[in-house]
Amino acid sequence: DAGVIQSPRHEVTEMGQEVTLRCKPISGHNSLFWYRQTMMRGLELLIYFNNNVPIDDSGMPEDRFSAKMPNASFSTLKIQPSEPRDSAVYFCASSVLAGAIGELFFGEGSRLTVL
Amino acid sequence: AQTVTQSQPEMSVQEAETVTLSCTYDTSESDYYLFWYKQPPSRQMILVIRQEAYKQQNATENRFSVNFQKAAKSFSLKISDSQLGDAAMYFCAYRSYNQGGKLIFGQGTELSVKP
């Protein structure tokens, strides 16, 4: 079974440009998470969805960041306009809402570089 | 709010030896999950081991085992017979048992394995 699929793997862009990161969760999972990883701040939760509904977006740094989950098999994280300090690895993860598993399954991450 | 603390930014172990990585957490909840994730240079987040708080028995996965002390809120990871492939960043993480809980990470411990 395919894992969490993220695209692009790498993105290099210039300051001010719009960036869209994409995620396809594991089929049957109904929770989806966006994390950001930097050397300075470690792994930060940006936002998560349950059953396609945003539950907690308190980690979204600014209005420049937005996330959507139009259906159970797709989510996007958009940064507009991008800034150099947004450079990081962005991870998407999915899990089941309840049950004995509890773990999050991560994608391979999208490395974003903003020049 | 729950917090996870890893007090060892770096650890080193000789190949075939045993090493223990420390993790403490703070929570007022009684039901939760604890995890250790491994992040090799490929940056993929890989689940190493999982512990449900209601289980008194310490989890074991091959060469990996945990020492779970619920009263002390401690969750250490022991790696036996260390291998070169164990070199990675290791993250301790907490997740509430309640539906849709987010995963809260510690700062990470970078483990190096010397041949």
PDB file of C-alpha atoms in Angstrom:
ATOM      1  CA  ASP A   1       0.000   0.000   0.000  1.00  0.00           C
ATOM      2  CA  ALA A   2       1.343   3.444  -0.871  1.00  0.00           C
ATOM      3  CA  GLY A   3       2.433   5.671   1.968  1.00  0.00           C
ATOM      4  CA  VAL A   4       1.874   9.393   2.335  1.00  0.00           C
ATOM      5  CA  ILE A   5       2.837  11.081  -0.912  1.00  0.00           C
ATOM      6  CA  GLN A   6       4.156  14.619  -0.979  1.00  0.00           C
ATOM      7  CA  SER A   7       5.135  16.841  -3.860  1.00  0.00           C
ATOM      8  CA  PRO A   8       7.363  18.468  -4.780  1.00  0.00           C
ATOM      9  CA  ARG A   9      10.345  16.893  -3.048  1.00  0.00           C
ATOM     10  CA  HIS A  10      12.372  20.029  -3.558  1.00  0.00           C
ATOM     11  CA  GLU A  11      11.311  23.553  -4.375  1.00  0.00           C
ATOM     12  CA  VAL A  12      13.542  26.550  -4.921  1.00  0.00           C
ATOM     13  CA  THR A  13      11.812  29.860  -5.401  1.00  0.00           C
ATOM     14  CA  GLU A  14      12.388  33.556  -5.081  1.00  0.00           C
ATOM     15  CA  MET A  15      11.060  35.759  -2.335  1.00  0.00           C
ATOM     16  CA  GLY A  16       7.561  36.960  -3.079  1.00  0.00           C
ATOM     17  CA  GLN A  17       6.549  33.977  -5.166  1.00  0.00           C
ATOM     18  CA  GLU A  18       3.636  31.702  -4.326  1.00  0.00           C
ATOM     19  CA  VAL A  19       4.474  28.179  -3.177  1.00  0.00           C
ATOM     20  CA  THR A  20       2.050  25.254  -3.103  1.00  0.00           C
ATOM     21  CA  LEU A  21       2.920  21.994  -1.392  1.00  0.00           C
ATOM     22  CA  ARG A  22       0.748  18.935  -1.939  1.00  0.00           C
ATOM     23  CA  CYS A  23      -0.063  15.861   0.060  1.00  0.00           C
ATOM     24  CA  LYS A  24      -1.953  12.634  -0.538  1.00  0.00           C
ATOM     25  CA  PRO A  25      -2.626  10.783   2.730  1.00  0.00           C
ATOM     26  CA  ILE A  26      -2.825   7.034   3.132  1.00  0.00           C
ATOM     27  CA  SER A  27      -6.173   5.686   1.973  1.00  0.00           C
ATOM     28  CA  GLY A  28      -8.532   5.196   4.914  1.00  0.00           C
ATOM     29  CA  HIS A  29      -6.753   7.666   7.165  1.00  0.00           C
ATOM     30  CA  ASN A  30      -8.964  10.505   8.346  1.00  0.00           C
ATOM     31  CA  SER A  31      -6.498  12.751  10.150  1.00  0.00           C
ATOM     32  CA  LEU A  32      -3.932  14.829   8.286  1.00  0.00           C
ATOM     33  CA  PHE A  33      -1.120  16.926   9.712  1.00  0.00           C
ATOM     34  CA  TRP A  34       1.287  19.520   8.306  1.00  0.00           C
ATOM     35  CA  TYR A  35       4.596  19.951  10.144  1.00  0.00           C
ATOM     36  CA  ARG A  36       7.541  22.231   9.494  1.00  0.00           C
ATOM     37  CA  GLN A  37      11.092  21.282  10.434  1.00  0.00           C
ATOM     38  CA  THR A  38      13.952  23.743  10.873  1.00  0.00           C
ATOM     39  CA  MET A  39      17.232  23.546  12.729  1.00  0.00           C
ATOM     40  CA  MET A  40      16.251  26.364  15.035  1.00  0.00           C
ATOM     41  CA  ARG A  41      12.694  25.355  15.910  1.00  0.00           C
ATOM     42  CA  GLY A  42      12.664  21.605  15.363  1.00  0.00           C
ATOM     43  CA  LEU A  43       9.381  19.981  14.312  1.00  0.00           C
ATOM     44  CA  GLU A  44       6.433  22.336  14.581  1.00  0.00           C
ATOM     45  CA  LEU A  45       2.828  21.452  13.922  1.00  0.00           C
ATOM     46  CA  LEU A  46       1.309  23.969  11.553  1.00  0.00           C
ATOM     47  CA  ILE A  47      -2.229  22.649  11.180  1.00  0.00           C
ATOM     48  CA  TYR A  48      -4.205  19.443  11.299  1.00  0.00           C
ATOM     49  CA  PHE A  49      -7.481  18.187   9.873  1.00  0.00           C
ATOM     50  CA  ASN A  50      -9.925  15.560  11.055  1.00  0.00           C
ATOM     51  CA  ASN A  51     -12.352  14.279   8.426  1.00  0.00           C
ATOM     52  CA  ASN A  52     -11.236  17.134   6.129  1.00  0.00           C
ATOM     53  CA  VAL A  53     -12.117  19.780   8.721  1.00  0.00           C
ATOM     54  CA  PRO A  54      -9.350  22.006  10.129  1.00  0.00           C
ATOM     55  CA  ILE A  55      -9.157  21.401  13.876  1.00  0.00           C
ATOM     56  CA  ASP A  56      -6.159  23.394  15.037  1.00  0.00           C
ATOM     57  CA  ASP A  57      -4.354  25.980  12.931  1.00  0.00           C
ATOM     58  CA  SER A  58      -2.707  27.790  15.815  1.00  0.00           C
ATOM     59  CA  GLY A  59       0.700  26.805  14.496  1.00  0.00           C
ATOM     60  CA  MET A  60       0.252  28.556  11.172  1.00  0.00           C
ATOM     61  CA  PRO A  61       2.811  31.347  11.468  1.00  0.00           C
ATOM     62  CA  GLU A  62       1.123  34.130   9.512  1.00  0.00           C
ATOM     63  CA  ASP A  63      -1.682  34.958   7.153  1.00  0.00           C
ATOM     64  CA  ARG A  64       0.715  34.184   4.351  1.00  0.00           C
ATOM     65  CA  PHE A  65       0.178  30.509   5.140  1.00  0.00           C
ATOM     66  CA  SER A  66      -3.015  28.691   4.252  1.00  0.00           C
ATOM     67  CA  ALA A  67      -4.000  25.032   4.085  1.00  0.00           C
ATOM     68  CA  LYS A  68      -6.915  23.229   2.519  1.00  0.00           C
ATOM     69  CA  MET A  69      -8.256  19.733   2.427  1.00  0.00           C
ATOM     70  CA  PRO A  70     -10.975  19.609  -0.224  1.00  0.00           C
ATOM     71  CA  ASN A  71     -11.420  15.848   0.081  1.00  0.00           C
ATOM     72  CA  ALA A  72     -10.129  12.848   2.003  1.00  0.00           C
ATOM     73  CA  SER A  73      -7.327  12.149  -0.455  1.00  0.00           C
ATOM     74  CA  PHE A  74      -5.723  15.534  -0.984  1.00  0.00           C
ATOM     75  CA  SER A  75      -4.394  18.525   0.923  1.00  0.00           C
ATOM     76  CA  THR A  76      -2.398  21.621   0.045  1.00  0.00           C
ATOM     77  CA  LEU A  77      -0.252  24.037   2.016  1.00  0.00           C
ATOM     78  CA  LYS A  78       0.174  27.381   0.343  1.00  0.00           C
ATOM     79  CA  ILE A  79       2.573  30.210   1.145  1.00  0.00           C
ATOM     80  CA  GLN A  80       1.887  33.539  -0.507  1.00  0.00           C
ATOM     81  CA  PRO A  81       4.067  35.560  -0.656  1.00  0.00           C
ATOM     82  CA  SER A  82       7.046  33.424   0.346  1.00  0.00           C
ATOM     83  CA  GLU A  83       9.959  34.787   2.375  1.00  0.00           C
ATOM     84  CA  PRO A  84      13.484  33.453   3.015  1.00  0.00           C
ATOM     85  CA  ARG A  85      12.551  32.568   6.604  1.00  0.00           C
ATOM     86  CA  ASP A  86      10.004  30.090   5.246  1.00  0.00           C
ATOM     87  CA  SER A  87      12.865  27.894   4.076  1.00  0.00           C
ATOM     88  CA  ALA A  88      12.388  24.546   5.791  1.00  0.00           C
ATOM     89  CA  VAL A  89      11.326  20.958   5.270  1.00  0.00           C
ATOM     90  CA  TYR A  90       7.555  20.592   5.297  1.00  0.00           C
ATOM     91  CA  PHE A  91       6.142  17.223   6.270  1.00  0.00           C
ATOM     92  CA  CYS A  92       2.682  15.884   5.761  1.00  0.00           C
ATOM     93  CA  ALA A  93       1.490  13.010   7.941  1.00  0.00           C
ATOM     94  CA  SER A  94      -1.705  11.022   8.262  1.00  0.00           C
ATOM     95  CA  SER A  95      -3.294   8.678  10.771  1.00  0.00           C
ATOM     96  CA  VAL A  96      -6.557   7.095  11.758  1.00  0.00           C
ATOM     97  CA  LEU A  97      -8.710   9.162  14.094  1.00  0.00           C
ATOM     98  CA  ALA A  98      -9.167   6.543  16.749  1.00  0.00           C
ATOM     99  CA  GLY A  99      -8.050   3.065  17.533  1.00  0.00           C
ATOM    100  CA  ALA A 100      -5.108   1.248  18.961  1.00  0.00           C
ATOM    101  CA  ILE A 101      -2.592   2.400  16.396  1.00  0.00           C
ATOM    102  CA  GLY A 102      -2.148   6.059  17.217  1.00  0.00           C
ATOM    103  CA  GLU A 103       0.952   6.593  15.167  1.00  0.00           C
ATOM    104  CA  LEU A 104       1.396   9.143  12.422  1.00  0.00           C
ATOM    105  CA  PHE A 105       2.724   8.055   9.052  1.00  0.00           C
ATOM    106  CA  PHE A 106       4.938  10.654   7.429  1.00  0.00           C
ATOM    107  CA  GLY A 107       5.650  11.548   3.853  1.00  0.00           C
ATOM    108  CA  GLU A 108       9.197  12.128   2.668  1.00  0.00           C
ATOM    109  CA  GLY A 109       8.891  15.863   3.109  1.00  0.00           C
ATOM    110  CA  SER A 110       9.166  18.832   0.788  1.00  0.00           C
ATOM    111  CA  ARG A 111      12.339  20.864   1.113  1.00  0.00           C
ATOM    112  CA  LEU A 112      11.600  24.505   0.400  1.00  0.00           C
ATOM    113  CA  THR A 113      14.302  27.077  -0.270  1.00  0.00           C
ATOM    114  CA  VAL A 114      13.272  30.694  -0.657  1.00  0.00           C
ATOM    115  CA  LEU A 115      16.005  32.930  -2.062  1.00  0.00           C
TER     116      LEU A 115
ATOM    117  CA  ALA B   1      -0.352  21.946  27.403  1.00  0.00           C
ATOM    118  CA  GLN B   2       1.778  18.874  26.934  1.00  0.00           C
ATOM    119  CA  THR B   3       5.523  19.160  26.477  1.00  0.00           C
ATOM    120  CA  VAL B   4       8.265  16.713  25.559  1.00  0.00           C
ATOM    121  CA  THR B   5      11.900  17.212  26.556  1.00  0.00           C
ATOM    122  CA  GLN B   6      14.983  15.455  25.258  1.00  0.00           C
ATOM    123  CA  SER B   7      17.936  16.690  27.272  1.00  0.00           C
ATOM    124  CA  GLN B   8      20.663  15.066  25.160  1.00  0.00           C
ATOM    125  CA  PRO B   9      21.226  16.941  21.892  1.00  0.00           C
ATOM    126  CA  GLU B  10      23.919  14.439  20.862  1.00  0.00           C
ATOM    127  CA  MET B  11      24.918  10.924  21.837  1.00  0.00           C
ATOM    128  CA  SER B  12      27.582   8.584  20.607  1.00  0.00           C
ATOM    129  CA  VAL B  13      27.901   4.806  20.851  1.00  0.00           C
ATOM    130  CA  GLN B  14      30.394   2.212  19.730  1.00  0.00           C
ATOM    131  CA  GLU B  15      29.148  -0.336  17.231  1.00  0.00           C
ATOM    132  CA  ALA B  16      27.695  -3.425  18.984  1.00  0.00           C
ATOM    133  CA  GLU B  17      27.339  -1.541  22.272  1.00  0.00           C
ATOM    134  CA  THR B  18      24.175  -0.368  24.016  1.00  0.00           C
ATOM    135  CA  VAL B  19      22.968   3.201  24.278  1.00  0.00           C
ATOM    136  CA  THR B  20      20.026   4.819  26.071  1.00  0.00           C
ATOM    137  CA  LEU B  21      18.319   7.987  24.907  1.00  0.00           C
ATOM    138  CA  SER B  22      16.343   9.978  27.478  1.00  0.00           C
ATOM    139  CA  CYS B  23      12.939  11.591  27.200  1.00  0.00           C
ATOM    140  CA  THR B  24      10.647  13.216  29.727  1.00  0.00           C
ATOM    141  CA  TYR B  25       7.211  14.641  29.167  1.00  0.00           C
ATOM    142  CA  ASP B  26       4.610  16.644  30.982  1.00  0.00           C
ATOM    143  CA  THR B  27       0.875  15.993  30.828  1.00  0.00           C
ATOM    144  CA  SER B  28      -2.198  15.961  32.999  1.00  0.00           C
ATOM    145  CA  GLU B  29      -3.824  13.225  30.924  1.00  0.00           C
ATOM    146  CA  SER B  30      -3.907   9.594  31.957  1.00  0.00           C
ATOM    147  CA  ASP B  31      -4.357   8.028  28.536  1.00  0.00           C
ATOM    148  CA  TYR B  32      -1.880   8.737  25.783  1.00  0.00           C
ATOM    149  CA  TYR B  33       0.654   7.266  23.388  1.00  0.00           C
ATOM    150  CA  LEU B  34       4.400   7.713  23.391  1.00  0.00           C
ATOM    151  CA  PHE B  35       6.603   7.136  20.381  1.00  0.00           C
ATOM    152  CA  TRP B  36      10.189   7.135  19.264  1.00  0.00           C
ATOM    153  CA  TYR B  37      10.749   8.170  15.668  1.00  0.00           C
ATOM    154  CA  LYS B  38      14.015   7.894  13.771  1.00  0.00           C
ATOM    155  CA  GLN B  39      15.075  10.379  11.113  1.00  0.00           C
ATOM    156  CA  PRO B  40      18.117   9.281   9.089  1.00  0.00           C
ATOM    157  CA  PRO B  41      19.896  11.655   6.681  1.00  0.00           C
ATOM    158  CA  SER B  42      17.301  10.759   4.052  1.00  0.00           C
ATOM    159  CA  ARG B  43      14.935  12.801   6.319  1.00  0.00           C
ATOM    160  CA  GLN B  44      12.203  10.159   6.241  1.00  0.00           C
ATOM    161  CA  MET B  45      10.473   9.907   9.647  1.00  0.00           C
ATOM    162  CA  ILE B  46      10.372   6.260  10.658  1.00  0.00           C
ATOM    163  CA  LEU B  47       8.499   4.868  13.643  1.00  0.00           C
ATOM    164  CA  VAL B  48      10.839   2.909  15.900  1.00  0.00           C
ATOM    165  CA  ILE B  49       8.609   1.931  18.794  1.00  0.00           C
ATOM    166  CA  ARG B  50       5.259   2.759  20.387  1.00  0.00           C
ATOM    167  CA  GLN B  51       3.966   2.600  23.944  1.00  0.00           C
ATOM    168  CA  GLU B  52       0.377   2.953  25.145  1.00  0.00           C
ATOM    169  CA  ALA B  53       0.259   4.600  28.559  1.00  0.00           C
ATOM    170  CA  TYR B  54      -2.263   2.120  29.964  1.00  0.00           C
ATOM    171  CA  LYS B  55       0.141  -0.761  29.368  1.00  0.00           C
ATOM    172  CA  GLN B  56       2.567  -1.351  32.192  1.00  0.00           C
ATOM    173  CA  GLN B  57       4.751  -3.664  30.161  1.00  0.00           C
ATOM    174  CA  ASN B  58       7.572  -1.932  28.350  1.00  0.00           C
ATOM    175  CA  ALA B  59       7.420  -2.150  24.571  1.00  0.00           C
ATOM    176  CA  THR B  60      10.125  -4.033  22.680  1.00  0.00           C
ATOM    177  CA  GLU B  61      10.918  -4.196  18.969  1.00  0.00           C
ATOM    178  CA  ASN B  62      13.914  -6.382  18.215  1.00  0.00           C
ATOM    179  CA  ARG B  63      17.002  -4.433  19.384  1.00  0.00           C
ATOM    180  CA  PHE B  64      14.901  -1.482  20.549  1.00  0.00           C
ATOM    181  CA  SER B  65      13.197  -1.321  23.915  1.00  0.00           C
ATOM    182  CA  VAL B  66      11.796   1.369  26.159  1.00  0.00           C
ATOM    183  CA  ASN B  67      11.791   2.053  29.863  1.00  0.00           C
ATOM    184  CA  PHE B  68       8.411   3.628  30.519  1.00  0.00           C
ATOM    185  CA  GLN B  69       8.006   5.171  33.967  1.00  0.00           C
ATOM    186  CA  LYS B  70       4.521   6.674  34.012  1.00  0.00           C
ATOM    187  CA  ALA B  71       4.717   8.225  37.468  1.00  0.00           C
ATOM    188  CA  ALA B  72       8.029   9.862  36.663  1.00  0.00           C
ATOM    189  CA  LYS B  73       6.815  10.796  33.156  1.00  0.00           C
ATOM    190  CA  SER B  74       9.905   9.283  31.663  1.00  0.00           C
ATOM    191  CA  PHE B  75      10.223   7.328  28.416  1.00  0.00           C
ATOM    192  CA  SER B  76      13.763   6.313  27.492  1.00  0.00           C
ATOM    193  CA  LEU B  77      14.841   4.324  24.440  1.00  0.00           C
ATOM    194  CA  LYS B  78      17.467   1.602  24.665  1.00  0.00           C
ATOM    195  CA  ILE B  79      19.246   0.436  21.544  1.00  0.00           C
ATOM    196  CA  SER B  80      21.123  -2.831  21.972  1.00  0.00           C
ATOM    197  CA  ASP B  81      23.856  -4.152  19.684  1.00  0.00           C
ATOM    198  CA  SER B  82      24.094  -0.774  17.940  1.00  0.00           C
ATOM    199  CA  GLN B  83      24.631  -0.843  14.199  1.00  0.00           C
ATOM    200  CA  LEU B  84      25.995   1.762  11.804  1.00  0.00           C
ATOM    201  CA  GLY B  85      22.517   2.070  10.325  1.00  0.00           C
ATOM    202  CA  ASP B  86      21.177   3.258  13.669  1.00  0.00           C
ATOM    203  CA  ALA B  87      22.951   6.588  13.218  1.00  0.00           C
ATOM    204  CA  ALA B  88      20.184   9.167  12.930  1.00  0.00           C
ATOM    205  CA  MET B  89      18.218  11.840  14.732  1.00  0.00           C
ATOM    206  CA  TYR B  90      15.808  10.316  17.230  1.00  0.00           C
ATOM    207  CA  PHE B  91      12.648  12.082  18.301  1.00  0.00           C
ATOM    208  CA  CYS B  92      10.504  11.294  21.287  1.00  0.00           C
ATOM    209  CA  ALA B  93       6.826  12.172  20.768  1.00  0.00           C
ATOM    210  CA  TYR B  94       3.569  12.327  22.701  1.00  0.00           C
ATOM    211  CA  ARG B  95       0.051  11.956  21.450  1.00  0.00           C
ATOM    212  CA  SER B  96      -3.173  12.257  23.392  1.00  0.00           C
ATOM    213  CA  TYR B  97      -5.427   9.207  23.277  1.00  0.00           C
ATOM    214  CA  ASN B  98      -8.362  11.450  22.545  1.00  0.00           C
ATOM    215  CA  GLN B  99      -9.552  11.379  18.974  1.00  0.00           C
ATOM    216  CA  GLY B 100      -7.514  13.391  16.576  1.00  0.00           C
ATOM    217  CA  GLY B 101      -4.757  14.373  18.961  1.00  0.00           C
ATOM    218  CA  LYS B 102      -1.690  16.013  17.506  1.00  0.00           C
ATOM    219  CA  LEU B 103       1.797  14.570  17.879  1.00  0.00           C
ATOM    220  CA  ILE B 104       4.089  16.680  20.044  1.00  0.00           C
ATOM    221  CA  PHE B 105       7.808  16.205  19.474  1.00  0.00           C
ATOM    222  CA  GLY B 106      10.873  16.660  21.603  1.00  0.00           C
ATOM    223  CA  GLN B 107      13.885  18.521  20.280  1.00  0.00           C
ATOM    224  CA  GLY B 108      15.637  15.388  19.108  1.00  0.00           C
ATOM    225  CA  THR B 109      18.850  13.527  19.935  1.00  0.00           C
ATOM    226  CA  GLU B 110      21.444  13.018  17.247  1.00  0.00           C
ATOM    227  CA  LEU B 111      22.978   9.564  17.595  1.00  0.00           C
ATOM    228  CA  SER B 112      26.291   8.721  16.004  1.00  0.00           C
ATOM    229  CA  VAL B 113      27.626   5.154  15.840  1.00  0.00           C
ATOM    230  CA  LYS B 114      31.367   4.617  15.772  1.00  0.00           C
ATOM    231  CA  PRO B 115      32.767   1.582  13.937  1.00  0.00           C
TER     232      PRO B 115
END
